[in-house]
XYZ file of C-alpha atoms in Angstrom:
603
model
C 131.161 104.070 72.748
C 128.180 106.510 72.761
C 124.572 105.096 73.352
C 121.412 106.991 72.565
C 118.857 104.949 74.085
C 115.225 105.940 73.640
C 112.121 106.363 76.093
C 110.444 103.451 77.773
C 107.795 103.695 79.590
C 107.301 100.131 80.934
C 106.261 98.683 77.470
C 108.098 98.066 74.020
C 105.123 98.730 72.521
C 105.008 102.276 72.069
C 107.864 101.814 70.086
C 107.058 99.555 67.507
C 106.324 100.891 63.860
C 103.742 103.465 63.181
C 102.853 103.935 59.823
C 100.320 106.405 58.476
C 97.082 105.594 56.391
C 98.650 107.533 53.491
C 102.402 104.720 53.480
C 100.190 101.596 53.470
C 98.736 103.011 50.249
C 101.766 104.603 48.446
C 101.384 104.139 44.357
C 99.269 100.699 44.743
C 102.431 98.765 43.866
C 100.799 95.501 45.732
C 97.881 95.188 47.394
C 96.972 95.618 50.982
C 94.670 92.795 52.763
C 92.079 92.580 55.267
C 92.419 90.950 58.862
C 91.238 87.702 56.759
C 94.288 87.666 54.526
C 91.768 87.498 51.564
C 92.171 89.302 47.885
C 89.715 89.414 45.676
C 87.747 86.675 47.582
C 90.882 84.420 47.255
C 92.466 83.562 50.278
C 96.038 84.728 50.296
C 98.990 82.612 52.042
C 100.183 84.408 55.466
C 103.858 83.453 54.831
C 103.569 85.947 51.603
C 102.758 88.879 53.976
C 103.916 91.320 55.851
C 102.843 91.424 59.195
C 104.197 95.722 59.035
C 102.535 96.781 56.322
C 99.887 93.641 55.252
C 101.112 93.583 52.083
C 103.235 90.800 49.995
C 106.527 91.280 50.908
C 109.275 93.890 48.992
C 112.764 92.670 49.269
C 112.217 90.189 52.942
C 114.909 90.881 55.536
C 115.055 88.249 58.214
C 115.542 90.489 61.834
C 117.821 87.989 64.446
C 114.822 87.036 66.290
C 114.440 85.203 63.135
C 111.466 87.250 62.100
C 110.820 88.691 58.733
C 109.656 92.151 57.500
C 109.987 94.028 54.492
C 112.886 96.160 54.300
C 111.277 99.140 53.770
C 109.370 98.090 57.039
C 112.050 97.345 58.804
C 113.983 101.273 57.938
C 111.056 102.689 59.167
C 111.067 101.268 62.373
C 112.023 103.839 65.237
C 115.073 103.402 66.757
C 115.506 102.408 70.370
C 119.343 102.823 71.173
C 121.870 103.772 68.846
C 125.651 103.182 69.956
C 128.955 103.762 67.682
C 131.652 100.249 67.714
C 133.839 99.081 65.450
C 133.087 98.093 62.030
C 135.023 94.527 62.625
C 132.231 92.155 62.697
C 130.261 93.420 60.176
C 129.294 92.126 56.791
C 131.546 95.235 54.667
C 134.696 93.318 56.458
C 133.969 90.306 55.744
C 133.379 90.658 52.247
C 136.490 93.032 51.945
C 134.726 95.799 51.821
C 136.392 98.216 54.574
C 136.006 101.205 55.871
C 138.041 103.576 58.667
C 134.774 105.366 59.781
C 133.536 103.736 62.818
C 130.011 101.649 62.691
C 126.663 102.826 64.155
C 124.567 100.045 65.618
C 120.799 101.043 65.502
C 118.887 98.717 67.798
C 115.300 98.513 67.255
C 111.967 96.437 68.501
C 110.659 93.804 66.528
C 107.010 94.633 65.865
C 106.059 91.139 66.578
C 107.974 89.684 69.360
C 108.830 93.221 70.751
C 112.562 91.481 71.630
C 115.444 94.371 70.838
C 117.590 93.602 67.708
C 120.705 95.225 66.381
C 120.998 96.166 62.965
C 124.031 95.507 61.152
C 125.889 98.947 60.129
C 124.660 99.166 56.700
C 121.589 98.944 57.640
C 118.537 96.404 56.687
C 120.575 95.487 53.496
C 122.738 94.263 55.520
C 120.775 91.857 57.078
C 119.912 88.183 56.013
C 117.101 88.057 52.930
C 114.669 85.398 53.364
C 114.075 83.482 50.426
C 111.351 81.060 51.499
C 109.527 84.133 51.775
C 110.095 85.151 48.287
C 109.437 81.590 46.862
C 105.957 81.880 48.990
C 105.813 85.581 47.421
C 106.510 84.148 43.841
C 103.884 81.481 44.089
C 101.036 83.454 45.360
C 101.948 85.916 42.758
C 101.303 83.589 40.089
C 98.510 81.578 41.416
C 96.693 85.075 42.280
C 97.263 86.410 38.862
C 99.635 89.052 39.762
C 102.077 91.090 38.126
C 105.518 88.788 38.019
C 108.759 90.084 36.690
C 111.574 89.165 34.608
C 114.390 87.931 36.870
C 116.654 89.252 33.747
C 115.581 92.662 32.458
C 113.290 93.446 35.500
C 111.191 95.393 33.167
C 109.098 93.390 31.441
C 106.205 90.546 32.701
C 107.529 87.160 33.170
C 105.642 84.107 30.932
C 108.577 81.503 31.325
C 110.890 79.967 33.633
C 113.888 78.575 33.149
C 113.920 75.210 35.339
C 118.052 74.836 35.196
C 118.842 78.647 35.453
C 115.213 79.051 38.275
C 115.232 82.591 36.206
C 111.528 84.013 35.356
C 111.624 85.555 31.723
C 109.835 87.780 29.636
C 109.584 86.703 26.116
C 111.939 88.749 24.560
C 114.769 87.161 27.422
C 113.310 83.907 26.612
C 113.985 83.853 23.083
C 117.456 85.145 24.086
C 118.283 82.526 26.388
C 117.073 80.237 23.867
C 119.523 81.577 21.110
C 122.641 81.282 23.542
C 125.236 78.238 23.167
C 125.416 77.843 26.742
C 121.201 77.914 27.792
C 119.905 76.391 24.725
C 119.848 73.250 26.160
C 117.956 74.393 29.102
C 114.280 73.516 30.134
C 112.239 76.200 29.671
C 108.319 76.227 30.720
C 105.097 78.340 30.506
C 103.959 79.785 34.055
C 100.891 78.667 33.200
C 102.057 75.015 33.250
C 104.021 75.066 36.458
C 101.153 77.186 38.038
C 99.250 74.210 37.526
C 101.617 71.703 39.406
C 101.394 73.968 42.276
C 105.822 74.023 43.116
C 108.366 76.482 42.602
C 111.714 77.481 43.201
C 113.271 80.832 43.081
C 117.599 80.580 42.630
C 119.469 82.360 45.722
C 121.530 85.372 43.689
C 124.234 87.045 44.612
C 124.015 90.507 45.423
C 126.976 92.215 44.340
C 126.827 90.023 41.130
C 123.131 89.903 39.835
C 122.451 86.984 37.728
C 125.017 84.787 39.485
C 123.239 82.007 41.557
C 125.044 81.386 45.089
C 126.454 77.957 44.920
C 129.680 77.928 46.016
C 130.600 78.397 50.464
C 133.305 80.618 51.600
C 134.451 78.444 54.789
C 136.447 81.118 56.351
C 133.785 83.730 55.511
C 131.201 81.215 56.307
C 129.111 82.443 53.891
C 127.687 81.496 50.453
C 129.254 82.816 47.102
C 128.520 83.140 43.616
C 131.764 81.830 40.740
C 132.763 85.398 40.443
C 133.247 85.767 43.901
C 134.826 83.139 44.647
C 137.145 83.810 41.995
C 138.096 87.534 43.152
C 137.238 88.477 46.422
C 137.489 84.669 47.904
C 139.901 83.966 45.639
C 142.448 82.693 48.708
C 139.838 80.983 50.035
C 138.812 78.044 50.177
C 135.073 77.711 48.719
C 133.590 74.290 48.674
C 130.256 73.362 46.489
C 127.121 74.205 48.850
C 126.297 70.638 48.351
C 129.505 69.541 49.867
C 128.511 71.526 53.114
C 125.084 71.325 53.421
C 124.364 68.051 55.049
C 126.829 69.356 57.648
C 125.822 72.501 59.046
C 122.261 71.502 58.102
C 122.817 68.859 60.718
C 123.874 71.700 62.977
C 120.710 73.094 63.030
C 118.807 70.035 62.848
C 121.007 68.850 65.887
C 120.324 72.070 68.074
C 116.181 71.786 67.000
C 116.341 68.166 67.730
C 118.058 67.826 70.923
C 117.450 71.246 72.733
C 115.066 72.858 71.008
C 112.147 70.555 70.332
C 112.087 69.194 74.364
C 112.234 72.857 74.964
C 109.269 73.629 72.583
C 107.470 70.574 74.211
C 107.942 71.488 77.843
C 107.021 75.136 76.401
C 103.437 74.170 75.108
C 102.993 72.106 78.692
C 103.487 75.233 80.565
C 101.591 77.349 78.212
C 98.878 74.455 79.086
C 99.381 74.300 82.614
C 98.805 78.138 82.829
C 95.614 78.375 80.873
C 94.563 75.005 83.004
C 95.970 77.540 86.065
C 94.220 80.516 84.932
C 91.094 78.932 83.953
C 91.217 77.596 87.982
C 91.747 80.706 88.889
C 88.821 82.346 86.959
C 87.021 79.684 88.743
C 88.045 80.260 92.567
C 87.423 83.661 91.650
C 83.913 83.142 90.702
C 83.052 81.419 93.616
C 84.794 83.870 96.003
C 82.528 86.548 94.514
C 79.449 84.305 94.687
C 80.925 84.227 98.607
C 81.354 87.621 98.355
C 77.843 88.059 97.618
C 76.171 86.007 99.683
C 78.337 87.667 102.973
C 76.896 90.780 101.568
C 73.211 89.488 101.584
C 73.358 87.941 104.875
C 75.367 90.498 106.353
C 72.904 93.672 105.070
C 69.883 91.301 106.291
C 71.604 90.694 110.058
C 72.155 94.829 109.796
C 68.584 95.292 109.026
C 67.722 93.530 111.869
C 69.779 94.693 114.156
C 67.893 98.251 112.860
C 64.689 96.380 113.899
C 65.846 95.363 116.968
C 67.231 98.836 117.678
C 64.131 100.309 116.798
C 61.656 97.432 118.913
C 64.328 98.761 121.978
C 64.163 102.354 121.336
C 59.959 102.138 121.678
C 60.398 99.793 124.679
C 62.580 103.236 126.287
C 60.070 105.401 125.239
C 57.358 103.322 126.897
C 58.859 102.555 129.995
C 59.943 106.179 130.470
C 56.474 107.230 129.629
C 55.040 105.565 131.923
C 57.369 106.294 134.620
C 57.054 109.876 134.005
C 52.900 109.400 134.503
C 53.933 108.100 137.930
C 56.131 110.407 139.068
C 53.261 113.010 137.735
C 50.746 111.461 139.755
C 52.763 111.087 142.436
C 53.481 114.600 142.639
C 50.165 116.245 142.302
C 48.557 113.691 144.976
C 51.267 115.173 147.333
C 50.839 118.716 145.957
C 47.339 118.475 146.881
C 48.331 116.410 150.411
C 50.719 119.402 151.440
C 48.223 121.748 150.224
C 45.643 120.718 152.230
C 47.404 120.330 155.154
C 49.422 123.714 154.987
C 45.945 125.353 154.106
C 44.300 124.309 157.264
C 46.942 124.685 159.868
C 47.309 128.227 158.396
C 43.707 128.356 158.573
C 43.446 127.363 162.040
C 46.644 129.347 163.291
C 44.789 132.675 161.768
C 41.054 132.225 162.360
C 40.940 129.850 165.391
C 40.977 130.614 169.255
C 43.579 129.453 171.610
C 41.103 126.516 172.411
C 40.252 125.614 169.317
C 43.960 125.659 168.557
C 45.061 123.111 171.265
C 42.053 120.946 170.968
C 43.100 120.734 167.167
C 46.668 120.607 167.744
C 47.450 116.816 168.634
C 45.965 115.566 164.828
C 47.482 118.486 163.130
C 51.265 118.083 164.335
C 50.751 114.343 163.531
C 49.293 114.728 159.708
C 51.630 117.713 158.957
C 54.934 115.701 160.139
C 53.628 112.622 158.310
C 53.274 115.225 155.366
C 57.016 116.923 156.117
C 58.589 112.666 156.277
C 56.302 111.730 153.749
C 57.269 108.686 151.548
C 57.486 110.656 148.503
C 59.351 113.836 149.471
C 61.586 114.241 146.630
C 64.765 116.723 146.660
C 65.302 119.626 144.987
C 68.026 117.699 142.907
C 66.131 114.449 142.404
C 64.048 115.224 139.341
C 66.178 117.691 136.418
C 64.914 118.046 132.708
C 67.284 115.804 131.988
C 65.755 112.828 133.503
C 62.565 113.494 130.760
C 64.712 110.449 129.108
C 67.701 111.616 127.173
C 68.474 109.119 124.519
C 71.032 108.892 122.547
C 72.325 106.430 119.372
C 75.863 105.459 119.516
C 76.910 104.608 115.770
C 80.685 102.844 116.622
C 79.768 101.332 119.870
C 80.074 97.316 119.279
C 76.580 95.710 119.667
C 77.463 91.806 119.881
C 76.480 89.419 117.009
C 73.227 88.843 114.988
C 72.718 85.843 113.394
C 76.786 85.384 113.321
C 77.743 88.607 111.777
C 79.275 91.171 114.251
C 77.205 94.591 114.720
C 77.788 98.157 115.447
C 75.021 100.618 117.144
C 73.773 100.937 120.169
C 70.481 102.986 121.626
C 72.065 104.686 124.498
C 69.469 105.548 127.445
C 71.054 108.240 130.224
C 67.815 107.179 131.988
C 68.640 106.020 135.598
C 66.331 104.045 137.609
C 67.423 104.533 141.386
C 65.543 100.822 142.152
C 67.984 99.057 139.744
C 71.185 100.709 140.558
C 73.434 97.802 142.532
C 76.151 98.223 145.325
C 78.985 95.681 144.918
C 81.857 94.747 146.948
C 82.641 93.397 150.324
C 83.164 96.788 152.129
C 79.790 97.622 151.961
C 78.767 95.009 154.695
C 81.985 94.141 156.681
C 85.094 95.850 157.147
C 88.359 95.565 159.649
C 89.463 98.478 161.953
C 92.361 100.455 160.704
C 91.866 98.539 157.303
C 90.555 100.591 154.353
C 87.273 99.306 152.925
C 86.111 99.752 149.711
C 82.780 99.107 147.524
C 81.468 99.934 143.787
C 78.060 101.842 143.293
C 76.715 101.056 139.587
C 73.863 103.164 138.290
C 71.685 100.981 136.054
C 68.772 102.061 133.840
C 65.461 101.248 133.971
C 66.533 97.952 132.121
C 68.973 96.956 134.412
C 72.056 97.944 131.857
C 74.805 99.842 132.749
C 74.332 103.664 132.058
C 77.777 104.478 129.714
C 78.703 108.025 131.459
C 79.157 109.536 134.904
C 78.644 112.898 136.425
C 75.727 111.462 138.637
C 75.294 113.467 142.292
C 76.631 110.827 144.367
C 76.170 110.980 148.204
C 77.462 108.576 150.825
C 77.500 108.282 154.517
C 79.227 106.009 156.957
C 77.329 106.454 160.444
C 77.985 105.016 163.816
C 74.463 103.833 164.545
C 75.397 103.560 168.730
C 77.779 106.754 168.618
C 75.838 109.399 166.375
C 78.859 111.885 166.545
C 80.971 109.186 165.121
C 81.555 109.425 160.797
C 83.743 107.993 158.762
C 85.153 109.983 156.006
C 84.221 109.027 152.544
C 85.954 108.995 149.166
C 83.764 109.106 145.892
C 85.810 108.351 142.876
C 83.703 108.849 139.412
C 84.629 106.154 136.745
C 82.944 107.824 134.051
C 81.274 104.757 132.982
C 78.416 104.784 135.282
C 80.294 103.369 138.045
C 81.640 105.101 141.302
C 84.036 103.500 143.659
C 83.927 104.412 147.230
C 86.444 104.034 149.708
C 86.617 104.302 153.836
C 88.854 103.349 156.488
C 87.163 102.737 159.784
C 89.106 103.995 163.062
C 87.016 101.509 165.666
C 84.845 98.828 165.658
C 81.072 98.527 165.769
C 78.195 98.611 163.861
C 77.589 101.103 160.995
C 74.912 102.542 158.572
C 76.245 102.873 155.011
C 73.756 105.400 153.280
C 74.396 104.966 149.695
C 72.192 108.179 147.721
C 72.050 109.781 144.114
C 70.510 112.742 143.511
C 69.657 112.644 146.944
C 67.734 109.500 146.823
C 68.795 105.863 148.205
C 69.537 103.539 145.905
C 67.536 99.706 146.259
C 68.903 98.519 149.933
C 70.261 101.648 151.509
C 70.937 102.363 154.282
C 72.952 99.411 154.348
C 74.911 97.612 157.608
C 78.060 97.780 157.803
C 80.047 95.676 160.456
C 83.612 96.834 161.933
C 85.537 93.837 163.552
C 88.574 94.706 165.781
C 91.898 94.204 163.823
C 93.654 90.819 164.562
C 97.231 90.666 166.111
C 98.909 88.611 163.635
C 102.124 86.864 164.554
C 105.238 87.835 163.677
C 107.603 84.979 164.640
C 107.355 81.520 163.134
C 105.043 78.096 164.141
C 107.592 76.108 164.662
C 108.397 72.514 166.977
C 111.145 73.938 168.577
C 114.209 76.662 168.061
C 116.640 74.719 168.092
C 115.498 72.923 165.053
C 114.178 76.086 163.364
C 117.157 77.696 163.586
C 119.729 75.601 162.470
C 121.004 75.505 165.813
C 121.567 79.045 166.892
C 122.114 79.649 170.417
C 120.720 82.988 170.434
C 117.543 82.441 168.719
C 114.584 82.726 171.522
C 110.927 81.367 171.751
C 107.969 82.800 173.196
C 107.197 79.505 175.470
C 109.347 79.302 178.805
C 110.974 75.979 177.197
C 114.633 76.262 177.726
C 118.380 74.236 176.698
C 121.068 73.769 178.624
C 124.657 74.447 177.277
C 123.841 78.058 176.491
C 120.798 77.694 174.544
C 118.343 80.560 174.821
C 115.400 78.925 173.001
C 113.210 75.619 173.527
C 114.058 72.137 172.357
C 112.115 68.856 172.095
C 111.897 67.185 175.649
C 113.368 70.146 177.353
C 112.141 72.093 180.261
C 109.060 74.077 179.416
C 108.504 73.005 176.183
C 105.095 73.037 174.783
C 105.157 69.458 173.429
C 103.319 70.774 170.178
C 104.347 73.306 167.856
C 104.616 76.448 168.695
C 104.293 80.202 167.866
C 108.152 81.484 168.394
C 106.809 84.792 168.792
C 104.048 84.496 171.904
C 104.337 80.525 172.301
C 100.658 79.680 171.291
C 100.100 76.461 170.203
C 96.781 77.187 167.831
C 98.299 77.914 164.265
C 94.948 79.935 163.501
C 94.822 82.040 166.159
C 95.691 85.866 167.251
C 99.453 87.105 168.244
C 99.238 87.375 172.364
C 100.138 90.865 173.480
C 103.418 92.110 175.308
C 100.823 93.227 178.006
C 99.705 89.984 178.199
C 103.311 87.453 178.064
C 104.811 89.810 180.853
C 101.344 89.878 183.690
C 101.753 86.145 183.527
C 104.306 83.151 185.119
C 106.145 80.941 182.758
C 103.888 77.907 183.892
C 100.764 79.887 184.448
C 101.441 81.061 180.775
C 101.991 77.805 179.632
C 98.595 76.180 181.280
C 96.759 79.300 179.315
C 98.036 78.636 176.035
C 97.021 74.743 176.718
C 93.941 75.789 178.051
């Protein structure tokens, strides 16, 4: 089998039927309608129509979706898969019509359901022709006024119908049926009359027989046939009156619309309901999430624009306070420029101009007011004041700034601004440390606001002094976290008492120098407080005990009621009876008797 199967791309649609301005008008053999259905102001009967080419319908073919086009409509539909089988099934066989060429199935979309259909191998003649459609043709014909012709000559205009024969005549085949033995009994009426009584019925012809109604069924064939054919092609047959077989395989198809088809159709419509009701709910939710939507948006721009007010209110406060410490540090500067001035302007004054007397009666107040001047309170360092303390601020776009009014913000005012009188020093090892031990403490530079300043890269000094042995210094470790903090770390060799000086840019921070106190590291024991070895041990004979308790029967240890023993527990290690207490020295155990050992540790 060979298939040809045409493009898709994800929609039937772009294959259905496309037919150009200039086909829907060909020769004006019927007329075309509007979206209304409407000719001539009369409104014309849908089931007349073609939904292909809007026009009554030319020779109806019924497609097996069970949908009807003309076939002209129908051949001009573009193919969507073409495949070669055998000709077995088909309608040529079954009417003994045979062939040895093999059969071409052409599958094509319906242009209303868009559901693929095979058409037979003779093409759309070979497909069912829908005669409801032609009665509903017929009738709006004649009750629009339209062109009807004779179901005998097909050339001229039908005025009569035969009601026994269902033929339309002209007037020349009317007076001809008239004149024949065999129709002159028949009822013939004017169009005009059975227009009026509004019902019509077209007869079911054969097509390889015209003028032969179908009213005989082929069982075998299962199809219906006209005398002739039942009389040469059927003739072994057996071909039963349809109205023998109609209430049977009518109740076939009223069985399968009844039973399965009908519940079906039912539950069909209640879905279709449930998912408008669904979709309309949904239309609805999504409403009100976009109302939602919009009223996050309007909150959340109006908590943004205040957080840009607030940013702003705490830029201005930066700008203020640095302002104004900047005024002090000026006035601060040019009252001691003009304090050292002075005072270097008349000592050099006196040393150049004045006599030896005048010199040494002068030089007690001098020395005094120039060494208050050189260990003046403000006597900043070269490094304590750069350009870049003018206040460098900075905006940081991504950095998270908290919540406002229960939206979550972004944007901070960033202030490198460090205030020496709010930086902190935090940790233990800044006041008390253990000899031997390593100490450690955490310097955090603050601005003037008493926030932590985001970056390092500060000038951080700090000294560890004895304050009894000068010449004694502890070495120092500065380690820069990069976030404004700066961890320090020592490790004391002896005891004592020590100043901490904690300085940035050569300045102490708030509380430096600080004191720092260096206890004597504790002997801590290394045995086990225990009542007596022989119980802590399980009974080991080797395991010993600092007290002088002993065992008999080998024992090297103490035991309960033994000689030397404690009566408490005990320290296996030195024999001290104080659970919170310091491990007695070697130095100590061996300078001292058993029972003079023992009285000490009671003591």
């Amino acid at each position: 089998m060979v298939v040809v199967t045409g493009l898709f791309f994800g929609t039937r649609s772009l294959h259905k039927l496309k037919m150009s301005r200039s086909e829907k008008a060909e020769n004006g053999e019927q007329p075309t309608f509007n979206s209304d259905l409407e000719l001539n102001g009369t409104i014309v009967n849908p089931k007349a129509v073609c939904n292909v080419c809007k026009r009554l319908y030319r020779d109806p073919k019924i497609l097996p979706c069970l949908h009807t086009f003309c076939s002209d409509c129908i051949c001009q539909l573009e193919p969507f898969s073409v495949s070669s089988s055998s000709r077995r099934d088909s309608p040529e066989v079954r009417t003994g019509v045979e062939e040895d060429r093999p059969a071409v199935t052409v599958t094509v979309l319906c242009p209303q359901c868009d559901s693929e259909v095979d058409l037979p191998p003779s093409g759309p003649q070979g497909l069912s022709t829908d005669h409801l459609a032609l009665d509903e043709v017929f009738l709006e014909t004649l009750l629009t006024n339209g062109p009807l012709g004779c179901d005998l000559c097909g050339e001229g205009s039908a005025e009569s119908r035969c009601e026994v024969c269902s033929v339309n005549l002209c007037e020349f085949c009317c007076q001809a049926h008239r004149r024949q033995k065999r129709t002159a009994s028949h009822s013939v009426q004017r169009l005009e009359e059975l227009k009026s009584r509004g019902r019509l019925c077209r007869p079911v012809l054969c097509p390889l027989h015209p003028g032969q109604e179908l009213r005989l069924f082929c069982q075998p064939c299962d199809l219906p046939v006209c005398l002739e054919c039942s009389a040469t092609l059927h003739r072994d047959h057996r071909c039963t009156p349809t109205s023998d077989v109609i209430d049977r395989h009518g109740d076939r198809i009223r069985e399968l619309v009844a039973v399965r088809l009908r519940p079906r159709l039912e539950l069909l419509k209640d879905s279709l309901q449930n998912v408008d009701i669904s979709q309309e709910a949904l239309q609805a939710r999504v409403d009100a999430t976009a109302n939602e939507v919009r009223t996050f948006a309007r909150a959340y721009a109006s908590a943004v624009e205040a957080h840009c007010l607030s940013l702003l209110r705490r830029l201005e406060e930066l700008r203020v306070q640095r302002r104004n410490q900047l005024h002090l540090q000026r006035a601060q500067l040019q009252q001691a420029l003009l304090d050292v001035g002075g005072g270097v302007e008349f000592a050099e004054r006196l040393l150049s101009c004045g006599s030896d007397a005048e010199i040494l009666s002068a030089k007690g107040v001098t020395l005094r007011r120039l060494t208050s001047l050189a260990e003046g309170s403000y006597n900043p360092h070269p490094a304590a004041f750069t350009p870049d303390d003018s206040g460098s601020i900075s905006f940081l776009p991504r950095e998270p700034a908290g919540e406002v009014e229960g939206y979550p913000v972004v944007g901070v005012i960033n202030s490198k601004t460090m205030d020496l009188s709010k930086c902190t020093v935090d940790g233990e090892g800044v006041q008390r440390a253990e000899e031997g031990q390593p100490g450690y403490f955490t310097l955090v530079c603050r601005d003037s606001a008493g926030e932590q300043v985001s970056r390092g890269g500060e000038n951080v000094l700090v000294s560890i002094v004895h304050k009894v042995k000068k010449n004694s210094k502890l070495e120092t470790s500065v380690v820069d976290n990069s976030d404004g903090s700066y961890r320090v770390s020592y490790t004391p060799k002896e005891q004592g008492v020590y100043s901490v000086w904690v300085c940035v840019k050569a300045q102490h921070v708030k509380g430096s120098p600080f004191t720092l106190t260096v206890k004597r590291k504790l002997r801590r024991h290394s045995g086990t407080f225990h009542c007596c070895s022989f119980c802590s041990s399980g009974g080991a004979k080797e395991a010993r005990c600092g007290c002088p308790g002993t065992m008999p029967g080998g024992f090297k240890g103490c035991g309960h009621g033994h000689k030397g023993h404690p009566g408490k527990p005990h320290w296996s290690c030195c024999g001290s009876t104080t659970e919170e207490s310091e491990c007695l020295p070697e130095s100590v155990l061996a300078a001292v008797s058993p029972r003079g050992h023992l009285r000490t540790v009671e003591l």
